[in-house]
PDB file of C-alpha atoms in Angstrom:
ATOM      1  CA  MET N   1     -30.583  21.910 -38.211  1.00  0.00           C
ATOM      2  CA  SER N   2     -30.442  19.292 -35.912  1.00  0.00           C
ATOM      3  CA  LYS N   3     -32.622  18.087 -32.304  1.00  0.00           C
ATOM      4  CA  ASP N   4     -30.391  15.568 -31.494  1.00  0.00           C
ATOM      5  CA  THR N   5     -28.173  16.143 -28.439  1.00  0.00           C
ATOM      6  CA  GLY N   6     -24.855  14.593 -27.877  1.00  0.00           C
ATOM      7  CA  ASN N   7     -25.577  11.025 -27.966  1.00  0.00           C
ATOM      8  CA  TYR N   8     -29.215  11.466 -27.360  1.00  0.00           C
ATOM      9  CA  SER N   9     -31.640  10.567 -30.523  1.00  0.00           C
ATOM     10  CA  ASN N  10     -34.601  12.812 -30.679  1.00  0.00           C
ATOM     11  CA  SER N  11     -36.124  10.345 -33.260  1.00  0.00           C
ATOM     12  CA  VAL N  12     -34.962   6.687 -32.128  1.00  0.00           C
ATOM     13  CA  ARG N  13     -37.569   4.473 -31.305  1.00  0.00           C
ATOM     14  CA  PHE N  14     -36.496   0.920 -29.069  1.00  0.00           C
ATOM     15  CA  GLU N  15     -37.390  -0.563 -24.843  1.00  0.00           C
ATOM     16  CA  THR N  16     -34.683  -3.119 -24.529  1.00  0.00           C
ATOM     17  CA  GLU N  17     -34.975  -4.807 -21.704  1.00  0.00           C
ATOM     18  CA  VAL N  18     -31.344  -4.542 -19.385  1.00  0.00           C
ATOM     19  CA  TYR N  19     -32.532  -6.980 -16.093  1.00  0.00           C
ATOM     20  CA  LYS N  20     -35.716  -8.934 -14.809  1.00  0.00           C
ATOM     21  CA  GLY N  21     -38.540  -5.910 -15.357  1.00  0.00           C
ATOM     22  CA  VAL N  22     -36.311  -2.674 -15.907  1.00  0.00           C
ATOM     23  CA  TYR N  23     -36.438  -1.402 -19.821  1.00  0.00           C
ATOM     24  CA  TRP N  24     -33.534   1.275 -21.233  1.00  0.00           C
ATOM     25  CA  LEU N  25     -35.317   3.111 -23.264  1.00  0.00           C
ATOM     26  CA  PRO N  26     -35.255   6.633 -25.375  1.00  0.00           C
ATOM     27  CA  ILE N  27     -35.067   9.892 -23.903  1.00  0.00           C
ATOM     28  CA  ASN N  28     -38.040  10.958 -26.121  1.00  0.00           C
ATOM     29  CA  SER N  29     -40.028   8.095 -24.382  1.00  0.00           C
ATOM     30  CA  LEU N  30     -41.237  10.860 -22.571  1.00  0.00           C
ATOM     31  CA  GLY N  31     -41.473  13.555 -25.223  1.00  0.00           C
ATOM     32  CA  THR N  32     -39.736  14.817 -27.623  1.00  0.00           C
ATOM     33  CA  SER N  33     -38.527  18.422 -28.694  1.00  0.00           C
ATOM     34  CA  GLU N  34     -40.362  20.378 -30.559  1.00  0.00           C
ATOM     35  CA  TYR N  35     -37.123  22.724 -30.973  1.00  0.00           C
ATOM     36  CA  THR N  36     -33.469  22.652 -33.252  1.00  0.00           C
ATOM     37  CA  ASN N  37     -30.496  22.991 -30.958  1.00  0.00           C
ATOM     38  CA  GLU N  38     -30.378  26.506 -32.397  1.00  0.00           C
ATOM     39  CA  GLU N  39     -33.757  27.408 -31.296  1.00  0.00           C
ATOM     40  CA  MET N  40     -32.525  25.613 -28.104  1.00  0.00           C
ATOM     41  CA  THR N  41     -29.670  27.932 -27.208  1.00  0.00           C
ATOM     42  CA  GLU N  42     -31.285  31.032 -27.705  1.00  0.00           C
ATOM     43  CA  ILE N  43     -33.673  29.512 -24.521  1.00  0.00           C
ATOM     44  CA  SER N  44     -31.583  29.098 -22.297  1.00  0.00           C
ATOM     45  CA  GLN N  45     -30.346  32.828 -23.425  1.00  0.00           C
ATOM     46  CA  MET N  46     -33.983  33.869 -21.861  1.00  0.00           C
ATOM     47  CA  PRO N  47     -34.645  34.714 -18.283  1.00  0.00           C
ATOM     48  CA  LEU N  48     -35.468  32.120 -15.832  1.00  0.00           C
ATOM     49  CA  THR N  49     -39.514  31.688 -15.481  1.00  0.00           C
ATOM     50  CA  GLU N  50     -39.430  32.756 -19.654  1.00  0.00           C
ATOM     51  CA  LYS N  51     -36.471  29.600 -20.025  1.00  0.00           C
ATOM     52  CA  LYS N  52     -38.850  27.503 -18.042  1.00  0.00           C
ATOM     53  CA  GLN N  53     -42.411  27.721 -19.782  1.00  0.00           C
ATOM     54  CA  HIS N  54     -40.535  26.604 -22.726  1.00  0.00           C
ATOM     55  CA  ILE N  55     -39.538  22.769 -21.959  1.00  0.00           C
ATOM     56  CA  HIS N  56     -42.152  20.395 -21.784  1.00  0.00           C
ATOM     57  CA  ASN N  57     -40.528  17.214 -20.860  1.00  0.00           C
ATOM     58  CA  LEU N  58     -37.780  15.431 -19.892  1.00  0.00           C
ATOM     59  CA  TYR N  59     -35.880  15.393 -23.419  1.00  0.00           C
ATOM     60  CA  GLU N  60     -35.962  19.461 -23.748  1.00  0.00           C
ATOM     61  CA  ALA N  61     -34.735  19.915 -20.293  1.00  0.00           C
ATOM     62  CA  VAL N  62     -31.805  17.160 -21.073  1.00  0.00           C
ATOM     63  CA  GLN N  63     -31.358  19.220 -24.413  1.00  0.00           C
ATOM     64  CA  LEU N  64     -31.433  22.712 -22.928  1.00  0.00           C
ATOM     65  CA  PHE N  65     -29.202  21.063 -19.939  1.00  0.00           C
ATOM     66  CA  GLN N  66     -26.153  20.684 -22.813  1.00  0.00           C
ATOM     67  CA  VAL N  67     -26.690  23.446 -25.367  1.00  0.00           C
ATOM     68  CA  SER N  68     -26.394  25.579 -21.354  1.00  0.00           C
ATOM     69  CA  GLU N  69     -22.806  23.554 -20.499  1.00  0.00           C
ATOM     70  CA  PHE N  70     -23.471  22.665 -16.871  1.00  0.00           C
ATOM     71  CA  ARG N  71     -20.511  22.417 -15.557  1.00  0.00           C
ATOM     72  CA  GLY N  72     -19.850  19.635 -12.586  1.00  0.00           C
ATOM     73  CA  THR N  73     -18.085  20.759  -9.217  1.00  0.00           C
ATOM     74  CA  LEU N  74     -18.566  20.737  -5.683  1.00  0.00           C
ATOM     75  CA  ASP N  75     -20.804  23.558  -4.061  1.00  0.00           C
ATOM     76  CA  ASN N  76     -22.343  21.284  -1.365  1.00  0.00           C
ATOM     77  CA  LYS N  77     -22.506  23.796   1.887  1.00  0.00           C
ATOM     78  CA  ASP N  78     -20.953  22.090   5.176  1.00  0.00           C
ATOM     79  CA  TYR N  79     -21.681  22.353   8.854  1.00  0.00           C
ATOM     80  CA  TRP N  80     -20.889  19.878  11.288  1.00  0.00           C
ATOM     81  CA  ILE N  81     -23.752  19.817  14.106  1.00  0.00           C
ATOM     82  CA  ASP N  82     -23.612  17.456  17.151  1.00  0.00           C
ATOM     83  CA  ASN N  83     -21.110  15.615  15.366  1.00  0.00           C
ATOM     84  CA  ILE N  84     -22.541  15.125  11.937  1.00  0.00           C
ATOM     85  CA  HIS N  85     -21.554  16.399   8.544  1.00  0.00           C
ATOM     86  CA  TRP N  86     -23.935  18.568   6.661  1.00  0.00           C
ATOM     87  CA  GLN N  87     -24.441  19.027   3.159  1.00  0.00           C
ATOM     88  CA  THR N  88     -26.940  21.828   2.067  1.00  0.00           C
ATOM     89  CA  HIS N  89     -27.088  21.951  -1.691  1.00  0.00           C
ATOM     90  CA  LYS N  90     -28.713  24.267  -3.712  1.00  0.00           C
ATOM     91  CA  ASN N  91     -32.619  25.103  -4.935  1.00  0.00           C
ATOM     92  CA  PRO N  92     -33.898  24.243  -7.863  1.00  0.00           C
ATOM     93  CA  GLU N  93     -33.860  27.728  -8.585  1.00  0.00           C
ATOM     94  CA  GLU N  94     -30.114  28.213  -7.436  1.00  0.00           C
ATOM     95  CA  ALA N  95     -29.116  25.428  -9.415  1.00  0.00           C
ATOM     96  CA  VAL N  96     -30.549  26.592 -12.837  1.00  0.00           C
ATOM     97  CA  LEU N  97     -28.547  30.144 -12.126  1.00  0.00           C
ATOM     98  CA  SER N  98     -25.638  28.841 -11.306  1.00  0.00           C
ATOM     99  CA  ASN N  99     -25.424  26.735 -13.902  1.00  0.00           C
ATOM    100  CA  GLU N 100     -22.866  24.587 -12.381  1.00  0.00           C
ATOM    101  CA  GLY N 101     -22.702  21.905  -9.438  1.00  0.00           C
ATOM    102  CA  CYS N 102     -22.801  18.401  -8.184  1.00  0.00           C
ATOM    103  CA  CYS N 103     -24.861  15.767  -8.545  1.00  0.00           C
ATOM    104  CA  ALA N 104     -27.792  17.328  -6.166  1.00  0.00           C
ATOM    105  CA  THR N 105     -27.636  19.900  -8.481  1.00  0.00           C
ATOM    106  CA  ASP N 106     -28.191  18.928 -11.199  1.00  0.00           C
ATOM    107  CA  THR N 107     -30.950  16.753  -9.763  1.00  0.00           C
ATOM    108  CA  ASN N 108     -32.292  19.416  -9.610  1.00  0.00           C
ATOM    109  CA  TRP N 109     -31.345  21.806 -11.784  1.00  0.00           C
ATOM    110  CA  LEU N 110     -34.787  19.556 -13.752  1.00  0.00           C
ATOM    111  CA  SER N 111     -36.908  19.617 -10.947  1.00  0.00           C
ATOM    112  CA  TYR N 112     -36.861  22.997 -11.348  1.00  0.00           C
ATOM    113  CA  PHE N 113     -38.193  22.053 -15.459  1.00  0.00           C
ATOM    114  CA  ILE N 114     -39.761  18.747 -15.230  1.00  0.00           C
ATOM    115  CA  LYS N 115     -41.581  18.861 -12.015  1.00  0.00           C
ATOM    116  CA  ASP N 116     -44.899  19.721 -13.513  1.00  0.00           C
ATOM    117  CA  ARG N 117     -44.584  17.856 -16.342  1.00  0.00           C
ATOM    118  CA  TYR N 118     -45.515  14.742 -14.822  1.00  0.00           C
ATOM    119  CA  ASP N 119     -47.459  12.338 -12.475  1.00  0.00           C
ATOM    120  CA  SER N 120     -44.379  13.453  -9.611  1.00  0.00           C
ATOM    121  CA  VAL N 121     -40.714  14.319 -10.154  1.00  0.00           C
ATOM    122  CA  GLY N 122     -38.645  12.960  -7.245  1.00  0.00           C
ATOM    123  CA  SER N 123     -34.836  11.576  -6.596  1.00  0.00           C
ATOM    124  CA  PHE N 124     -33.346   8.615  -6.590  1.00  0.00           C
ATOM    125  CA  CYS N 125     -30.574   8.404  -3.878  1.00  0.00           C
ATOM    126  CA  TYR N 126     -27.524   5.844  -3.491  1.00  0.00           C
ATOM    127  CA  ALA N 127     -25.856   5.412   0.825  1.00  0.00           C
ATOM    128  CA  ASN N 128     -22.743   3.596   0.415  1.00  0.00           C
ATOM    129  CA  LYS N 129     -20.213   1.835   2.936  1.00  0.00           C
ATOM    130  CA  ASP N 130     -17.579   4.845   2.711  1.00  0.00           C
ATOM    131  CA  GLY N 131     -19.888   8.082   3.442  1.00  0.00           C
ATOM    132  CA  ASN N 132     -20.025   8.371   0.045  1.00  0.00           C
ATOM    133  CA  GLY N 133     -23.627   8.953  -2.011  1.00  0.00           C
ATOM    134  CA  HIS N 134     -24.644   9.501  -5.175  1.00  0.00           C
ATOM    135  CA  ILE N 135     -28.210  11.386  -6.128  1.00  0.00           C
ATOM    136  CA  THR N 136     -30.170  10.703  -9.468  1.00  0.00           C
ATOM    137  CA  THR N 137     -34.142  12.017 -10.802  1.00  0.00           C
ATOM    138  CA  CYS N 138     -36.977   9.173 -10.041  1.00  0.00           C
ATOM    139  CA  ILE N 139     -39.951  10.155 -12.480  1.00  0.00           C
ATOM    140  CA  ARG N 140     -43.530   8.548 -11.835  1.00  0.00           C
ATOM    141  CA  ASP N 141     -46.106   8.757 -14.660  1.00  0.00           C
ATOM    142  CA  ASN N 142     -48.683   6.415 -15.141  1.00  0.00           C
ATOM    143  CA  SER N 143     -47.606   4.352 -12.832  1.00  0.00           C
ATOM    144  CA  ASN N 144     -44.682   3.722 -14.438  1.00  0.00           C
ATOM    145  CA  TYR N 145     -41.320   4.509 -12.605  1.00  0.00           C
ATOM    146  CA  TYR N 146     -38.331   6.483 -14.866  1.00  0.00           C
ATOM    147  CA  PHE N 147     -34.622   6.666 -13.739  1.00  0.00           C
ATOM    148  CA  ILE N 148     -32.324   9.009 -15.156  1.00  0.00           C
ATOM    149  CA  ASP N 149     -29.190  10.342 -13.496  1.00  0.00           C
ATOM    150  CA  MET N 150     -28.317  13.622 -15.149  1.00  0.00           C
ATOM    151  CA  MET N 151     -24.303  14.020 -13.958  1.00  0.00           C
ATOM    152  CA  MET N 152     -23.830  11.447 -16.503  1.00  0.00           C
ATOM    153  CA  CYS N 153     -26.424  13.717 -19.387  1.00  0.00           C
ATOM    154  CA  ARG N 154     -23.304  16.428 -19.167  1.00  0.00           C
ATOM    155  CA  ARG N 155     -22.373  16.832 -22.463  1.00  0.00           C
ATOM    156  CA  ASP N 156     -18.285  16.364 -20.910  1.00  0.00           C
ATOM    157  CA  SER N 157     -20.258  12.405 -20.050  1.00  0.00           C
ATOM    158  CA  GLN N 158     -21.195  11.845 -23.418  1.00  0.00           C
ATOM    159  CA  ASP N 159     -17.737  10.773 -24.395  1.00  0.00           C
ATOM    160  CA  PHE N 160     -18.363   7.641 -21.578  1.00  0.00           C
ATOM    161  CA  LEU N 161     -21.572   6.429 -23.376  1.00  0.00           C
ATOM    162  CA  CYS N 162     -22.227   5.194 -25.950  1.00  0.00           C
ATOM    163  CA  LYS N 163     -24.963   5.675 -28.650  1.00  0.00           C
ATOM    164  CA  GLU N 164     -28.458   6.111 -27.746  1.00  0.00           C
ATOM    165  CA  ASN N 165     -29.720   2.967 -29.916  1.00  0.00           C
ATOM    166  CA  GLY N 166     -31.269  -0.163 -27.637  1.00  0.00           C
ATOM    167  CA  VAL N 167     -28.639  -2.059 -28.247  1.00  0.00           C
ATOM    168  CA  LEU N 168     -27.218  -3.802 -24.753  1.00  0.00           C
ATOM    169  CA  SER N 169     -23.719  -4.582 -25.313  1.00  0.00           C
ATOM    170  CA  GLU N 170     -22.807  -1.218 -26.423  1.00  0.00           C
ATOM    171  CA  LEU N 171     -24.735  -0.387 -22.680  1.00  0.00           C
ATOM    172  CA  PHE N 172     -22.715  -2.849 -20.917  1.00  0.00           C
ATOM    173  CA  ASN N 173     -19.220  -1.487 -22.276  1.00  0.00           C
ATOM    174  CA  SER N 174     -20.253   1.807 -21.352  1.00  0.00           C
ATOM    175  CA  GLU N 175     -21.174   4.345 -18.522  1.00  0.00           C
ATOM    176  CA  TRP N 176     -24.912   2.759 -18.615  1.00  0.00           C
ATOM    177  CA  ALA N 177     -26.269   5.183 -15.381  1.00  0.00           C
ATOM    178  CA  GLY N 178     -26.204   7.952 -18.692  1.00  0.00           C
ATOM    179  CA  PHE N 179     -30.210   6.663 -19.834  1.00  0.00           C
ATOM    180  CA  LEU N 180     -33.131   6.784 -19.308  1.00  0.00           C
ATOM    181  CA  TYR N 181     -35.351   3.200 -17.447  1.00  0.00           C
ATOM    182  CA  LYS N 182     -38.227   2.272 -16.178  1.00  0.00           C
ATOM    183  CA  CYS N 183     -40.114   0.000 -14.670  1.00  0.00           C
ATOM    184  CA  LYS N 184     -42.359  -0.693 -12.489  1.00  0.00           C
ATOM    185  CA  ASN N 185     -40.722  -1.825  -9.500  1.00  0.00           C
ATOM    186  CA  PRO N 186     -38.322   0.156  -8.733  1.00  0.00           C
ATOM    187  CA  VAL N 187     -36.713  -2.685  -6.369  1.00  0.00           C
ATOM    188  CA  ASP N 188     -36.173  -4.074 -10.225  1.00  0.00           C
ATOM    189  CA  PHE N 189     -33.855  -0.906 -10.288  1.00  0.00           C
ATOM    190  CA  CYS N 190     -31.965  -1.033  -7.343  1.00  0.00           C
ATOM    191  CA  LEU N 191     -31.144  -5.082  -7.822  1.00  0.00           C
ATOM    192  CA  PHE N 192     -29.680  -3.551 -11.953  1.00  0.00           C
ATOM    193  CA  ASN N 193     -27.628  -1.052 -10.394  1.00  0.00           C
ATOM    194  CA  ILE N 194     -25.885  -3.777  -7.839  1.00  0.00           C
ATOM    195  CA  GLU N 195     -25.867  -5.674 -11.163  1.00  0.00           C
ATOM    196  CA  ARG N 196     -23.801  -2.922 -12.856  1.00  0.00           C
ATOM    197  CA  VAL N 197     -21.674  -1.536 -10.264  1.00  0.00           C
ATOM    198  CA  LYS N 198     -20.591  -5.513  -9.554  1.00  0.00           C
ATOM    199  CA  ALA N 199     -19.752  -6.192 -13.331  1.00  0.00           C
ATOM    200  CA  LYS N 200     -17.577  -2.332 -13.050  1.00  0.00           C
ATOM    201  CA  ASN N 201     -15.750  -3.187  -9.694  1.00  0.00           C
ATOM    202  CA  ARG N 202     -17.390  -0.343  -8.189  1.00  0.00           C
ATOM    203  CA  LYS N 203     -18.544  -0.331  -4.543  1.00  0.00           C
ATOM    204  CA  VAL N 204     -21.816  -2.027  -3.831  1.00  0.00           C
ATOM    205  CA  PRO N 205     -24.673   0.807  -2.687  1.00  0.00           C
ATOM    206  CA  PHE N 206     -25.678  -0.846   0.784  1.00  0.00           C
ATOM    207  CA  CYS N 207     -29.296   1.342   0.718  1.00  0.00           C
ATOM    208  CA  PHE N 208     -31.471   2.913  -1.847  1.00  0.00           C
ATOM    209  CA  TYR N 209     -33.773   4.977  -1.249  1.00  0.00           C
ATOM    210  CA  LEU N 210     -36.814   7.424  -2.857  1.00  0.00           C
ATOM    211  CA  ARG N 211     -37.080  11.233  -1.582  1.00  0.00           C
ATOM    212  CA  GLU N 212     -40.375  12.274  -2.787  1.00  0.00           C
ATOM    213  CA  SER N 213     -40.310  15.890  -2.599  1.00  0.00           C
ATOM    214  CA  SER N 214     -39.334  17.549  -5.789  1.00  0.00           C
ATOM    215  CA  PHE N 215     -36.129  18.607  -4.870  1.00  0.00           C
ATOM    216  CA  VAL N 216     -33.232  17.567  -2.591  1.00  0.00           C
ATOM    217  CA  THR N 217     -32.069  19.687   0.748  1.00  0.00           C
ATOM    218  CA  ALA N 218     -29.491  18.449   2.473  1.00  0.00           C
ATOM    219  CA  THR N 219     -27.670  14.931   3.472  1.00  0.00           C
ATOM    220  CA  GLY N 220     -25.899  14.468   6.763  1.00  0.00           C
ATOM    221  CA  GLU N 221     -23.056  12.097   7.496  1.00  0.00           C
ATOM    222  CA  HIS N 222     -21.371  10.295  11.227  1.00  0.00           C
ATOM    223  CA  ILE N 223     -18.625   8.030  10.591  1.00  0.00           C
ATOM    224  CA  ASP N 224     -16.773   6.433  13.201  1.00  0.00           C
ATOM    225  CA  GLU N 225     -15.144   2.523  14.399  1.00  0.00           C
ATOM    226  CA  ASN N 226     -18.993   1.575  14.350  1.00  0.00           C
ATOM    227  CA  GLY N 227     -19.747   2.246  10.897  1.00  0.00           C
ATOM    228  CA  VAL N 228     -21.683   4.720   8.668  1.00  0.00           C
ATOM    229  CA  THR N 229     -25.395   6.725   9.895  1.00  0.00           C
ATOM    230  CA  PHE N 230     -27.158   9.131   6.748  1.00  0.00           C
ATOM    231  CA  TYR N 231     -29.214  11.842   8.345  1.00  0.00           C
ATOM    232  CA  ILE N 232     -31.225  13.104   5.488  1.00  0.00           C
ATOM    233  CA  PRO N 233     -34.273  15.193   6.227  1.00  0.00           C
ATOM    234  CA  LYS N 234     -37.746  14.222   6.794  1.00  0.00           C
ATOM    235  CA  LYS N 235     -38.824  17.168   4.681  1.00  0.00           C
ATOM    236  CA  ASP N 236     -37.475  15.729   1.651  1.00  0.00           C
ATOM    237  CA  GLU N 237     -39.978  12.122   2.263  1.00  0.00           C
ATOM    238  CA  PRO N 238     -37.954  10.024   2.127  1.00  0.00           C
ATOM    239  CA  VAL N 239     -38.162   6.370   1.590  1.00  0.00           C
ATOM    240  CA  ILE N 240     -36.272   3.075   2.021  1.00  0.00           C
ATOM    241  CA  VAL N 241     -36.644   0.700  -1.480  1.00  0.00           C
ATOM    242  CA  TYR N 242     -33.951  -1.483  -0.809  1.00  0.00           C
ATOM    243  CA  SER N 243     -31.104  -2.740   2.046  1.00  0.00           C
ATOM    244  CA  ASN N 244     -28.020  -4.726   1.997  1.00  0.00           C
ATOM    245  CA  ASP N 245     -28.208  -6.360   5.634  1.00  0.00           C
ATOM    246  CA  ASP N 246     -25.015  -4.348   7.503  1.00  0.00           C
ATOM    247  CA  GLU N 247     -25.060  -3.646  11.211  1.00  0.00           C
ATOM    248  CA  LYS N 248     -22.627  -0.899  10.360  1.00  0.00           C
ATOM    249  CA  CYS N 249     -24.548   1.132   7.934  1.00  0.00           C
ATOM    250  CA  VAL N 250     -27.462   2.870   9.476  1.00  0.00           C
ATOM    251  CA  LEU N 251     -30.502   5.312   7.384  1.00  0.00           C
ATOM    252  CA  SER N 252     -31.720   7.599   9.663  1.00  0.00           C
ATOM    253  CA  PHE N 253     -35.037   9.812   8.620  1.00  0.00           C
ATOM    254  CA  VAL N 254     -34.464  12.568  11.422  1.00  0.00           C
ATOM    255  CA  ASP N 255     -35.863  17.131  11.385  1.00  0.00           C
ATOM    256  CA  LEU N 256     -33.602  19.476  10.253  1.00  0.00           C
ATOM    257  CA  PRO N 257     -31.578  20.874  12.509  1.00  0.00           C
ATOM    258  CA  ASP N 258     -33.370  24.797  13.080  1.00  0.00           C
ATOM    259  CA  CYS N 259     -29.602  26.310  13.258  1.00  0.00           C
ATOM    260  CA  ILE N 260     -29.512  25.166   9.099  1.00  0.00           C
ATOM    261  CA  ASN N 261     -30.539  27.706   6.944  1.00  0.00           C
ATOM    262  CA  LEU N 262     -31.657  26.534   3.689  1.00  0.00           C
TER     263      LEU N 262
END
């Protein structure tokens, strides 16, 4: 009766430095699972609140995420207000009930289960010059920052990942974002991200920011000949962590328009 799930191990132990001040470590470092996958499948069939009571840590949440077969899909609601394209996202309860969605939805899914299990659970977000972005999870616990991308934790993402084994060469040859990382200074994790996306010949985000709130509500953008502006609701308590100087890219913290219903 295994407790391992996908490429993740409930028992492996390692701490591998991947960048100065940034360490790759197994997801079970924030708590191991007390359930076999068969038991977790039974939990996945329980009502929402009862299901939550059984999830005590990140590993158990990822285990549940996989046995539930969370499906990736575009599920944002679109609004065009004053030349700004706003997209709203499912709240944590809706994310779990629907069992499908985009990067914001799977981040909110995780928040539903673990937001009270650690010192704080928020989101770590990227903004790109072409108007695209990405949303992942940031956990703070015992003076450490932990980062994980739930989109890459989906069962259908596991073929792109190496085994969770601490071997640096295997990590750098796989989709590195699907693992757990620890650091003291989140700027170091931003620099690690930049190094990895450059190594993969992908577009480098111009800005990284944290949302201190327990879930992501909405994101807005406006693109014209002068560049791109991202709009982040103040209610999400956003904080810029690291930004590359670029006069054509702006991150703006604003009040969410009253006509948008969350």
